Tab-separated table of C-alpha atoms in Angstrom:
chain	number	residue	atom	x	y	z
A	1	MET	CA	85.423	243.775	94.462
A	2	PRO	CA	81.739	244.636	93.937
A	3	ILE	CA	80.619	248.155	94.798
A	4	SER	CA	77.427	250.124	94.174
A	5	ILE	CA	77.547	253.223	92.001
A	6	ASN	CA	76.706	255.406	95.012
A	7	ALA	CA	79.421	253.864	97.192
A	8	TYR	CA	81.957	254.173	94.369
A	9	LEU	CA	81.022	257.810	93.782
A	10	LYS	CA	81.530	258.559	97.468
A	11	LYS	CA	84.983	256.887	97.498
A	12	HIS	CA	86.068	258.404	94.205
A	13	LEU	CA	84.972	261.931	95.098
A	14	LYS	CA	86.738	261.710	98.468
A	15	ASN	CA	90.011	260.923	96.655
A	16	ASN	CA	89.303	263.262	93.715
A	17	PRO	CA	87.475	266.292	95.156
A	18	SER	CA	87.747	268.285	91.928
A	19	GLU	CA	85.734	265.665	90.001
A	20	ASN	CA	82.167	266.650	89.050
A	21	GLU	CA	79.795	264.132	90.691
A	22	LYS	CA	76.987	264.588	88.167
A	23	ASP	CA	79.345	264.090	85.222
A	24	LEU	CA	81.003	261.032	86.783
A	25	ARG	CA	77.607	259.468	87.571
A	26	LYS	CA	76.529	260.052	83.965
A	27	ARG	CA	79.723	258.426	82.620
A	28	LEU	CA	79.381	255.447	84.991
A	29	ASN	CA	75.755	254.911	83.987
A	30	LYS	CA	76.676	255.098	80.291
A	31	ALA	CA	79.524	252.588	80.719
A	32	LEU	CA	77.203	250.275	82.687
A	33	THR	CA	74.541	250.521	79.976
A	34	ASP	CA	77.178	249.784	77.319
A	35	TYR	CA	78.333	246.765	79.342
A	36	LYS	CA	74.781	245.457	79.695
A	37	ASN	CA	74.253	245.937	75.948
A	38	GLY	CA	77.225	243.706	75.227
A	39	ILE	CA	79.695	246.393	74.142
A	40	LYS	CA	83.186	244.868	74.239
A	41	CYS	CA	86.715	246.200	74.485
A	42	SER	CA	88.614	246.348	71.185
A	43	CYS	CA	90.431	243.154	72.326
A	44	GLY	CA	87.092	241.314	72.616
A	45	ASN	CA	86.826	241.155	76.427
A	46	ASP	CA	84.022	242.631	78.534
A	47	ILE	CA	84.560	246.272	79.414
A	48	TRP	CA	85.545	247.333	82.927
A	49	VAL	CA	82.717	249.723	83.829
A	50	ILE	CA	84.617	251.805	86.398
A	51	GLY	CA	87.658	252.254	84.177
A	52	SER	CA	85.563	252.779	81.063
A	53	ALA	CA	83.797	255.701	82.716
A	54	SER	CA	87.127	257.553	82.695
A	55	VAL	CA	88.961	256.378	79.576
A	56	GLY	CA	86.289	254.957	77.262
A	57	ASN	CA	85.055	251.425	76.746
A	58	SER	CA	87.959	249.090	77.442
A	59	CYS	CA	88.634	246.034	79.588
A	60	PHE	CA	90.628	245.996	82.815
A	61	THR	CA	93.759	244.619	81.140
A	62	CYS	CA	93.772	247.160	78.302
A	63	ILE	CA	93.245	250.036	80.760
A	64	THR	CA	95.690	248.998	83.491
A	65	GLY	CA	98.090	246.613	81.778
A	66	GLU	CA	97.447	244.107	84.570
A	67	SER	CA	96.054	240.691	83.754
A	68	TYR	CA	93.468	240.320	86.523
A	69	PRO	CA	91.630	242.787	88.851
A	70	ILE	CA	92.463	241.287	92.238
A	71	ASP	CA	91.788	244.235	94.587
A	72	ASP	CA	90.037	246.596	92.206
A	73	TYR	CA	86.437	247.746	92.318
A	74	GLU	CA	83.751	247.036	89.755
A	75	ILE	CA	80.119	248.121	89.771
A	76	GLU	CA	78.231	245.242	91.400
A	77	SER	CA	75.726	244.741	88.582
A	78	ALA	CA	78.652	244.238	86.175
A	79	ILE	CA	80.382	241.600	88.312
A	80	LYS	CA	78.181	238.734	87.170
A	81	LYS	CA	79.216	238.456	83.580
A	82	ARG	CA	76.236	238.108	81.320
A	83	GLU	CA	76.662	236.798	77.852
A	84	ASN	CA	75.724	239.105	75.017
A	85	ILE	CA	72.270	238.025	73.854
A	86	LYS	CA	71.990	240.335	70.840
A	87	GLY	CA	70.968	238.337	67.803
A	88	ARG	CA	70.269	235.209	69.844
A	89	ARG	CA	66.820	233.659	69.839
A	90	HIS	CA	64.945	233.015	73.053
A	91	ILE	CA	63.170	229.680	73.381
A	92	ASP	CA	59.843	231.516	73.962
A	93	GLU	CA	60.174	233.171	70.527
A	94	ILE	CA	60.566	229.882	68.642
A	95	PRO	CA	57.548	227.862	67.522
A	96	PRO	CA	57.487	224.636	69.586
A	97	ASN	CA	57.819	222.425	66.505
A	98	LYS	CA	60.999	224.321	65.485
A	99	ILE	CA	62.855	224.094	68.819
A	100	ALA	CA	66.128	222.233	68.420
A	101	GLY	CA	69.623	222.518	69.798
A	102	PHE	CA	70.829	223.875	73.107
A	103	PHE	CA	69.736	226.757	75.314
A	104	ASP	CA	71.365	228.445	78.291
A	105	ASP	CA	69.739	228.776	81.729
A	106	ASP	CA	68.055	232.016	80.625
A	107	GLY	CA	66.475	230.345	77.595
A	108	TYR	CA	68.764	231.776	74.899
A	109	GLU	CA	69.963	229.588	72.063
A	110	ILE	CA	73.601	228.441	72.208
A	111	ASN	CA	75.506	228.285	68.939
A	112	THR	CA	77.814	225.318	69.525
A	113	ASP	CA	80.005	226.411	66.593
A	114	LEU	CA	81.065	229.455	68.637
A	115	ILE	CA	82.122	227.576	71.782
A	116	LYS	CA	85.894	227.929	72.178
A	117	LYS	CA	87.886	224.723	72.444
A	118	PRO	CA	90.541	224.825	75.208
A	119	SER	CA	93.963	223.463	74.323
A	120	LEU	CA	93.450	220.588	76.796
A	121	CYS	CA	90.686	219.228	74.547
A	122	ILE	CA	93.025	218.851	71.584
A	123	THR	CA	95.085	216.256	73.466
A	124	CYS	CA	92.038	214.328	74.686
A	125	ILE	CA	90.970	210.969	73.313
A	126	ASN	CA	87.401	212.338	73.133
A	127	ASP	CA	88.349	215.210	70.794
A	128	ASP	CA	86.352	214.873	67.559
A	129	ASN	CA	84.465	211.826	68.917
A	130	PRO	CA	80.862	212.359	67.728
A	131	ASN	CA	79.547	210.320	70.671
A	132	GLU	CA	81.146	212.770	73.129
A	133	GLU	CA	80.616	216.041	71.212
A	134	ILE	CA	77.484	217.136	73.082
A	135	PHE	CA	78.989	216.444	76.497
A	136	CYS	CA	82.259	218.168	75.562
A	137	ASN	CA	80.507	221.265	74.189
A	138	MET	CA	78.345	221.631	77.279
A	139	THR	CA	81.386	221.211	79.549
A	140	ARG	CA	83.241	223.921	77.585
A	141	TYR	CA	80.223	226.227	77.541
A	142	ASP	CA	79.653	225.800	81.271
A	143	GLN	CA	83.244	226.891	81.988
A	144	LYS	CA	83.558	229.611	79.320
A	145	ASP	CA	84.159	232.366	81.896
A	146	ASP	CA	86.413	230.374	84.238
A	147	LYS	CA	90.119	231.184	84.466
A	148	GLU	CA	91.051	227.504	84.368
A	149	PHE	CA	89.341	224.788	82.314
A	150	LYS	CA	88.754	221.455	84.085
A	151	CYS	CA	87.363	218.329	82.452
A	152	PHE	CA	86.717	215.234	84.507
A	153	ALA	CA	86.194	213.148	81.359
A	154	TYR	CA	89.662	213.998	80.015
A	155	LYS	CA	91.762	211.051	78.849
A	156	THR	CA	95.164	211.543	77.233
A	157	ARG	CA	95.260	210.602	73.570
A	158	LYS	CA	97.710	207.815	72.885
A	159	THR	CA	100.162	208.606	70.117
């Protein structure tokens, strides 16, 4: 559930009156900055800002042991997952005659070699079909943060 830093501080300090507000705010801001800079948990997932402020940069699952944060708070500016853009070129930085490939909605280059292939794709007739590769990659990229992958072009491969 999204929450502002100020609202979270108020809730947290009410339940933990011995906590130092200034120190907690500093730790939350550092964890949020780390998140925005693309720092990841050791397992490779995005860090959970609220939890990371207390135990160091880790994701929700590594901190709590639970698979998904159903009723837990997260700082609102960390809710919308933003892909790490470090090392990625922006379309405005590329000479027009050198622009090729794919770019996300923010103008950053997409490396199609790094797009994960869901297991559903392996059983699809379109897997490894060069005529469908672009469509398949964009479908995968579009759903990269979704819990469940759905492909409306999926056709079972005949064995």
